[in-house]
């Protein structure tokens, strides 16, 4: 019979393998770490979920909602101003009621969200491209060109956005494309100033001097080296400006200078039911207003979380 190992006495502690206490593997991808940190915030995740649901509903609106609220063949004037939960002979139930023209409010809101998201995303995309190019050129070349471009930006930002948009739409007229053009003119200056501030910091670093000394073209230096290092503030500003553009489009449509009455818009839906609020038909304006607020709050929640993650000063 073999003797017991003296190292395994009753008072000895058996050493566990090092693999059991190995630290969890770190994510190598910065994008994966950003996604993991983003998901740590429940409000931000809830906001992103709302945005995704709204986007899917808006894109596939003809397949989801029971009625095209802007097809006169599907409307019945006898169903006008029905309260929420009223029965419908065509498709079951008006869950959110109807407006004066007999349009299903749920269908009208989903179709209105299509215009809001289209105007917000497209206007921000064009304003981002124009503003980023202006800011990069101003910071890279400096001198008189920088002063000229920044004075234009200062003049642009000195006027309220709603006032500039109203003046432009009074000149251009109604239309979705006109609203997008007006919002691009209103928003591009925000990106120009933000990009210039970040690019001035990056312009003094050695890698930019090295790229210039190597004889790389100006376009490659600007958009291949300088712009990628200015993206974090741009992402935050673009997210916030989408919410601003959605609210601004709804305001312009409410005032009657935005999209025409033949196009679905949350602002128009709110305006159409505003005069019926005092008579107790609250749902015509209330539910589109709630949808507008929910979308804007959801976008702002995502933007605030991205600001916390992409701002190095807030991470210290």
CSV table of C-alpha atoms in Angstrom, one decimal:
chain,number,residue,atom,x,y,z
A,1,UNK,CA,0.0,0.0,0.0
A,2,UNK,CA,1.5,3.4,-1.1
A,3,UNK,CA,2.1,6.1,1.5
A,4,UNK,CA,0.1,9.3,1.3
A,5,UNK,CA,1.7,12.4,-0.2
A,6,UNK,CA,2.8,14.6,2.7
A,7,UNK,CA,1.9,17.7,0.7
A,8,UNK,CA,-1.8,16.6,0.8
A,9,UNK,CA,-2.2,16.7,4.6
A,10,UNK,CA,-5.5,17.7,6.1
A,11,UNK,CA,-4.3,21.3,6.8
A,12,UNK,CA,-2.9,21.9,3.3
A,13,UNK,CA,-4.7,23.9,0.7
A,14,UNK,CA,-4.7,22.6,-2.8
A,15,UNK,CA,-3.7,25.2,-5.3
A,16,UNK,CA,-6.3,25.7,-8.0
A,17,UNK,CA,-5.3,25.9,-11.6
A,18,UNK,CA,-4.4,29.4,-12.8
A,19,UNK,CA,-6.9,29.1,-15.6
A,20,UNK,CA,-9.8,29.2,-13.1
A,21,UNK,CA,-8.8,32.7,-12.0
A,22,UNK,CA,-7.7,34.0,-15.4
A,23,UNK,CA,-9.1,37.5,-16.2
A,24,UNK,CA,-11.9,37.6,-18.7
A,25,UNK,CA,-10.7,38.2,-22.2
A,26,UNK,CA,-10.7,41.8,-23.3
A,27,UNK,CA,-12.5,42.8,-26.5
A,28,UNK,CA,-10.0,43.7,-29.1
A,29,UNK,CA,-12.4,45.7,-31.3
A,30,UNK,CA,-13.1,49.3,-30.2
A,31,UNK,CA,-16.5,49.0,-31.8
A,32,UNK,CA,-17.3,45.9,-29.7
A,33,UNK,CA,-16.2,47.7,-26.5
A,34,UNK,CA,-18.3,50.7,-27.5
A,35,UNK,CA,-21.3,48.5,-28.0
A,36,UNK,CA,-20.8,46.7,-24.7
A,37,UNK,CA,-20.5,50.0,-22.8
A,38,UNK,CA,-23.5,51.4,-24.6
A,39,UNK,CA,-25.6,48.4,-23.6
A,40,UNK,CA,-24.7,49.1,-19.9
A,41,UNK,CA,-27.2,52.0,-19.9
A,42,UNK,CA,-30.8,50.8,-19.8
A,43,UNK,CA,-32.3,54.2,-20.9
A,44,UNK,CA,-30.0,54.2,-23.9
A,45,UNK,CA,-30.9,50.6,-24.9
A,46,UNK,CA,-34.6,51.5,-24.5
A,47,UNK,CA,-34.1,54.5,-26.7
A,48,UNK,CA,-32.3,52.5,-29.3
A,49,UNK,CA,-35.1,49.9,-29.2
A,50,UNK,CA,-37.7,52.5,-29.7
A,51,UNK,CA,-35.8,54.0,-32.7
A,52,UNK,CA,-35.5,50.5,-34.3
A,53,UNK,CA,-39.2,49.7,-33.8
A,54,UNK,CA,-40.2,53.1,-35.2
A,55,UNK,CA,-37.8,52.8,-38.2
A,56,UNK,CA,-39.1,49.3,-39.1
A,57,UNK,CA,-42.7,50.4,-38.7
A,58,UNK,CA,-42.1,53.4,-40.9
A,59,UNK,CA,-40.3,51.5,-43.6
A,60,UNK,CA,-42.8,48.7,-43.8
A,61,UNK,CA,-45.8,50.9,-43.1
A,62,UNK,CA,-47.9,49.7,-46.1
A,63,UNK,CA,-47.5,46.1,-44.9
A,64,UNK,CA,-48.1,46.8,-41.2
A,65,UNK,CA,-50.9,49.4,-40.8
A,66,UNK,CA,-54.4,48.5,-42.0
A,67,UNK,CA,-55.1,51.7,-44.0
A,68,UNK,CA,-53.3,54.1,-46.3
A,69,UNK,CA,-54.6,57.3,-44.7
A,70,UNK,CA,-53.8,59.4,-47.8
A,71,UNK,CA,-55.6,57.2,-50.3
A,72,UNK,CA,-59.1,58.7,-50.7
A,73,UNK,CA,-60.5,55.4,-51.9
A,74,UNK,CA,-59.9,53.9,-48.4
A,75,UNK,CA,-61.4,56.8,-46.5
A,76,UNK,CA,-65.0,57.1,-45.3
A,77,UNK,CA,-66.2,60.5,-44.2
A,78,UNK,CA,-68.9,58.9,-42.0
A,79,UNK,CA,-66.1,57.5,-39.8
A,80,UNK,CA,-64.8,61.0,-39.0
A,81,UNK,CA,-63.8,61.9,-35.4
A,82,UNK,CA,-64.5,58.4,-34.0
A,83,UNK,CA,-63.0,57.9,-30.5
A,84,UNK,CA,-60.2,55.4,-29.8
A,85,UNK,CA,-61.4,51.8,-29.8
A,86,UNK,CA,-64.3,52.4,-32.1
A,87,UNK,CA,-65.3,49.5,-34.5
A,88,UNK,CA,-64.4,49.7,-38.1
A,89,UNK,CA,-66.3,47.9,-40.8
A,90,UNK,CA,-63.2,47.8,-43.1
A,91,UNK,CA,-60.5,46.4,-40.8
A,92,UNK,CA,-61.7,45.8,-37.3
A,93,UNK,CA,-61.0,48.6,-34.8
A,94,UNK,CA,-59.8,52.2,-34.8
A,95,UNK,CA,-57.4,51.7,-31.9
A,96,UNK,CA,-56.4,55.4,-31.8
A,97,UNK,CA,-59.6,56.8,-33.3
A,98,UNK,CA,-60.0,58.8,-36.5
A,99,UNK,CA,-59.6,62.4,-37.6
A,100,UNK,CA,-62.2,64.6,-39.2
A,101,UNK,CA,-61.7,63.0,-42.7
A,102,UNK,CA,-62.1,59.5,-41.3
A,103,UNK,CA,-58.4,58.5,-41.4
A,104,UNK,CA,-57.2,55.9,-39.0
A,105,UNK,CA,-55.0,57.8,-36.5
A,106,UNK,CA,-52.6,54.8,-36.0
A,107,UNK,CA,-52.0,54.5,-39.7
A,108,UNK,CA,-51.6,58.2,-40.1
A,109,UNK,CA,-49.1,58.4,-37.3
A,110,UNK,CA,-47.0,55.5,-38.8
A,111,UNK,CA,-47.0,57.2,-42.2
A,112,UNK,CA,-46.2,60.5,-40.6
A,113,UNK,CA,-43.1,58.9,-38.9
A,114,UNK,CA,-41.9,58.0,-42.4
A,115,UNK,CA,-41.7,61.7,-43.3
A,116,UNK,CA,-40.1,62.7,-40.0
A,117,UNK,CA,-37.4,60.1,-40.2
A,118,UNK,CA,-36.7,60.7,-43.9
A,119,UNK,CA,-36.4,64.5,-43.4
A,120,UNK,CA,-34.3,64.1,-40.2
A,121,UNK,CA,-31.8,61.5,-41.5
A,122,UNK,CA,-31.4,62.9,-45.0
A,123,UNK,CA,-31.0,66.6,-43.9
A,124,UNK,CA,-28.5,65.6,-41.2
A,125,UNK,CA,-26.5,63.5,-43.7
A,126,UNK,CA,-26.1,66.3,-46.2
A,127,UNK,CA,-25.5,68.9,-43.5
A,128,UNK,CA,-22.8,66.6,-42.0
A,129,UNK,CA,-21.0,66.3,-45.3
A,130,UNK,CA,-21.1,70.0,-46.1
A,131,UNK,CA,-20.2,71.2,-42.6
A,132,UNK,CA,-17.4,68.7,-42.2
A,133,UNK,CA,-15.8,69.7,-45.5
A,134,UNK,CA,-16.0,73.4,-44.5
A,135,UNK,CA,-14.5,72.8,-41.1
A,136,UNK,CA,-11.7,70.7,-42.3
A,137,UNK,CA,-10.7,73.2,-45.0
A,138,UNK,CA,-10.8,76.1,-42.5
A,139,UNK,CA,-8.7,74.3,-40.0
A,140,UNK,CA,-6.1,72.9,-42.4
A,141,UNK,CA,-5.4,76.0,-44.5
A,142,UNK,CA,-6.1,78.6,-41.8
A,143,UNK,CA,-5.4,82.3,-42.5
A,144,UNK,CA,-7.8,84.4,-44.4
A,145,UNK,CA,-9.8,81.4,-45.6
A,146,UNK,CA,-10.4,80.2,-42.1
A,147,UNK,CA,-11.5,83.7,-41.0
A,148,UNK,CA,-13.9,84.0,-43.9
A,149,UNK,CA,-15.5,80.6,-43.4
A,150,UNK,CA,-15.9,81.1,-39.7
A,151,UNK,CA,-17.5,84.5,-40.1
A,152,UNK,CA,-20.1,82.9,-42.4
A,153,UNK,CA,-20.6,80.2,-39.7
A,154,UNK,CA,-21.0,82.9,-37.0
A,155,UNK,CA,-23.5,84.8,-39.1
A,156,UNK,CA,-25.5,81.6,-39.7
A,157,UNK,CA,-25.5,80.7,-36.0
A,158,UNK,CA,-26.5,84.2,-34.9
A,159,UNK,CA,-30.1,83.7,-36.3
A,160,UNK,CA,-32.6,81.2,-34.8
A,161,UNK,CA,-32.9,78.1,-36.8
A,162,UNK,CA,-36.7,78.3,-37.0
A,163,UNK,CA,-36.5,81.8,-38.3
A,164,UNK,CA,-34.1,80.9,-41.1
A,165,UNK,CA,-36.1,77.9,-42.0
A,166,UNK,CA,-39.3,79.9,-42.2
A,167,UNK,CA,-37.7,82.5,-44.5
A,168,UNK,CA,-36.3,79.8,-46.8
A,169,UNK,CA,-39.6,77.9,-47.0
A,170,UNK,CA,-41.4,81.2,-47.7
A,171,UNK,CA,-39.1,81.6,-50.7
A,172,UNK,CA,-38.9,78.0,-51.8
A,173,UNK,CA,-42.5,76.9,-51.1
A,174,UNK,CA,-43.9,73.7,-49.6
A,175,UNK,CA,-42.5,70.2,-50.2
A,176,UNK,CA,-40.5,67.5,-48.6
A,177,UNK,CA,-37.4,68.3,-50.7
A,178,UNK,CA,-37.8,72.0,-49.8
A,179,UNK,CA,-37.9,71.2,-46.1
A,180,UNK,CA,-34.7,69.1,-46.5
A,181,UNK,CA,-32.9,71.9,-48.3
A,182,UNK,CA,-33.9,74.4,-45.6
A,183,UNK,CA,-32.8,72.1,-42.8
A,184,UNK,CA,-29.5,71.5,-44.5
A,185,UNK,CA,-28.9,75.2,-44.7
A,186,UNK,CA,-29.9,75.6,-41.1
A,187,UNK,CA,-27.7,72.8,-39.7
A,188,UNK,CA,-24.4,72.7,-41.6
A,189,UNK,CA,-22.8,75.4,-39.5
A,190,UNK,CA,-23.0,73.3,-36.3
A,191,UNK,CA,-20.8,70.6,-37.9
A,192,UNK,CA,-18.4,73.1,-39.5
A,193,UNK,CA,-17.6,74.7,-36.1
A,194,UNK,CA,-17.3,71.3,-34.3
A,195,UNK,CA,-15.0,69.8,-37.0
A,196,UNK,CA,-12.9,72.9,-37.1
A,197,UNK,CA,-12.3,72.8,-33.3
A,198,UNK,CA,-11.3,69.1,-33.4
A,199,UNK,CA,-9.2,69.5,-36.6
A,200,UNK,CA,-7.2,72.4,-35.1
A,201,UNK,CA,-6.1,70.1,-32.3
A,202,UNK,CA,-5.3,67.3,-34.6
A,203,UNK,CA,-3.5,69.6,-37.1
A,204,UNK,CA,-0.7,70.3,-34.6
A,205,UNK,CA,0.1,66.6,-34.1
A,206,UNK,CA,3.1,64.9,-35.7
A,207,UNK,CA,1.2,62.4,-37.8
A,208,UNK,CA,-0.3,65.2,-39.9
A,209,UNK,CA,3.1,66.8,-40.4
A,210,UNK,CA,4.5,63.4,-41.3
A,211,UNK,CA,1.7,62.9,-43.9
A,212,UNK,CA,2.4,66.3,-45.4
A,213,UNK,CA,6.2,65.7,-45.5
A,214,UNK,CA,5.6,62.4,-47.3
A,215,UNK,CA,3.9,64.3,-50.1
A,216,UNK,CA,0.4,62.9,-49.6
A,217,UNK,CA,-2.3,64.8,-51.4
A,218,UNK,CA,-4.4,67.4,-49.6
A,219,UNK,CA,-7.6,65.3,-50.1
A,220,UNK,CA,-6.0,62.2,-48.6
A,221,UNK,CA,-4.6,64.2,-45.6
A,222,UNK,CA,-8.0,65.8,-44.9
A,223,UNK,CA,-10.3,62.9,-45.4
A,224,UNK,CA,-8.0,60.0,-44.8
A,225,UNK,CA,-6.1,61.2,-41.7
A,226,UNK,CA,-7.7,64.3,-40.2
A,227,UNK,CA,-11.4,63.5,-40.6
A,228,UNK,CA,-11.3,60.1,-38.9
A,229,UNK,CA,-9.9,61.6,-35.7
A,230,UNK,CA,-12.7,64.2,-35.7
A,231,UNK,CA,-15.5,61.6,-35.9
A,232,UNK,CA,-16.5,61.2,-32.2
A,233,UNK,CA,-17.9,64.7,-31.7
A,234,UNK,CA,-19.5,64.5,-35.1
A,235,UNK,CA,-21.4,61.3,-34.2
A,236,UNK,CA,-22.8,62.9,-31.1
A,237,UNK,CA,-23.8,66.1,-32.8
A,238,UNK,CA,-25.4,64.2,-35.7
A,239,UNK,CA,-27.5,62.1,-33.3
A,240,UNK,CA,-28.8,65.2,-31.5
A,241,UNK,CA,-29.4,67.1,-34.7
A,242,UNK,CA,-31.6,64.2,-36.0
A,243,UNK,CA,-34.0,64.9,-33.1
A,244,UNK,CA,-33.7,68.6,-33.7
A,245,UNK,CA,-34.5,68.1,-37.4
A,246,UNK,CA,-37.6,65.9,-36.6
A,247,UNK,CA,-38.9,68.5,-34.2
A,248,UNK,CA,-38.2,71.4,-36.6
A,249,UNK,CA,-40.0,69.6,-39.5
A,250,UNK,CA,-43.0,69.0,-37.3
A,251,UNK,CA,-43.0,72.7,-36.2
A,252,UNK,CA,-42.8,73.9,-39.8
A,253,UNK,CA,-45.6,71.6,-40.9
A,254,UNK,CA,-47.7,72.7,-37.9
A,255,UNK,CA,-47.3,76.3,-39.1
A,256,UNK,CA,-48.3,75.3,-42.6
A,257,UNK,CA,-45.0,76.0,-44.4
A,258,UNK,CA,-43.5,72.5,-44.2
A,259,UNK,CA,-44.8,69.5,-46.2
A,260,UNK,CA,-48.0,69.9,-48.2
A,261,UNK,CA,-51.3,68.7,-46.9
A,262,UNK,CA,-51.2,65.8,-49.3
A,263,UNK,CA,-48.2,64.3,-47.5
A,264,UNK,CA,-48.3,62.6,-44.1
A,265,UNK,CA,-46.7,64.6,-41.3
A,266,UNK,CA,-46.9,64.5,-37.5
A,267,UNK,CA,-47.0,68.3,-37.5
A,268,UNK,CA,-49.9,68.4,-39.8
A,269,UNK,CA,-51.8,65.8,-37.8
A,270,UNK,CA,-51.3,67.9,-34.7
A,271,UNK,CA,-52.4,71.1,-36.5
A,272,UNK,CA,-55.5,69.4,-37.9
A,273,UNK,CA,-56.8,68.3,-34.5
A,274,UNK,CA,-55.7,71.4,-32.6
A,275,UNK,CA,-59.1,73.2,-33.1
A,276,UNK,CA,-61.0,70.1,-31.9
A,277,UNK,CA,-59.2,69.8,-28.5
A,278,UNK,CA,-61.6,72.1,-26.7
A,279,UNK,CA,-64.6,70.0,-27.9
A,280,UNK,CA,-63.2,66.8,-26.3
A,281,UNK,CA,-61.7,65.2,-29.4
A,282,UNK,CA,-58.3,65.1,-27.9
A,283,UNK,CA,-57.0,62.1,-29.8
A,284,UNK,CA,-56.6,63.8,-33.1
A,285,UNK,CA,-53.7,65.9,-31.8
A,286,UNK,CA,-52.8,64.0,-28.6
A,287,UNK,CA,-51.5,60.7,-30.1
A,288,UNK,CA,-49.4,62.3,-32.9
A,289,UNK,CA,-47.9,64.6,-30.2
A,290,UNK,CA,-47.1,61.6,-28.0
A,291,UNK,CA,-45.5,59.8,-30.9
A,292,UNK,CA,-43.4,62.9,-31.7
A,293,UNK,CA,-42.2,63.3,-28.1
A,294,UNK,CA,-41.4,59.6,-27.8
A,295,UNK,CA,-39.2,59.6,-30.9
A,296,UNK,CA,-37.4,62.8,-29.9
A,297,UNK,CA,-36.7,61.5,-26.4
A,298,UNK,CA,-35.5,58.2,-27.7
A,299,UNK,CA,-33.0,59.8,-30.1
A,300,UNK,CA,-31.8,62.1,-27.3
A,301,UNK,CA,-31.2,59.2,-24.9
A,302,UNK,CA,-29.0,57.5,-27.5
A,303,UNK,CA,-27.2,60.8,-28.2
A,304,UNK,CA,-26.5,61.4,-24.5
A,305,UNK,CA,-25.1,57.9,-24.1
A,306,UNK,CA,-22.8,58.3,-27.1
A,307,UNK,CA,-21.7,61.7,-25.7
A,308,UNK,CA,-20.7,60.0,-22.4
A,309,UNK,CA,-18.8,57.2,-24.2
A,310,UNK,CA,-17.1,59.3,-26.9
A,311,UNK,CA,-16.1,62.3,-24.8
A,312,UNK,CA,-12.7,61.5,-23.1
A,313,UNK,CA,-13.2,64.2,-20.5
A,314,UNK,CA,-16.3,62.5,-19.2
A,315,UNK,CA,-14.5,59.1,-19.0
A,316,UNK,CA,-11.8,60.3,-16.6
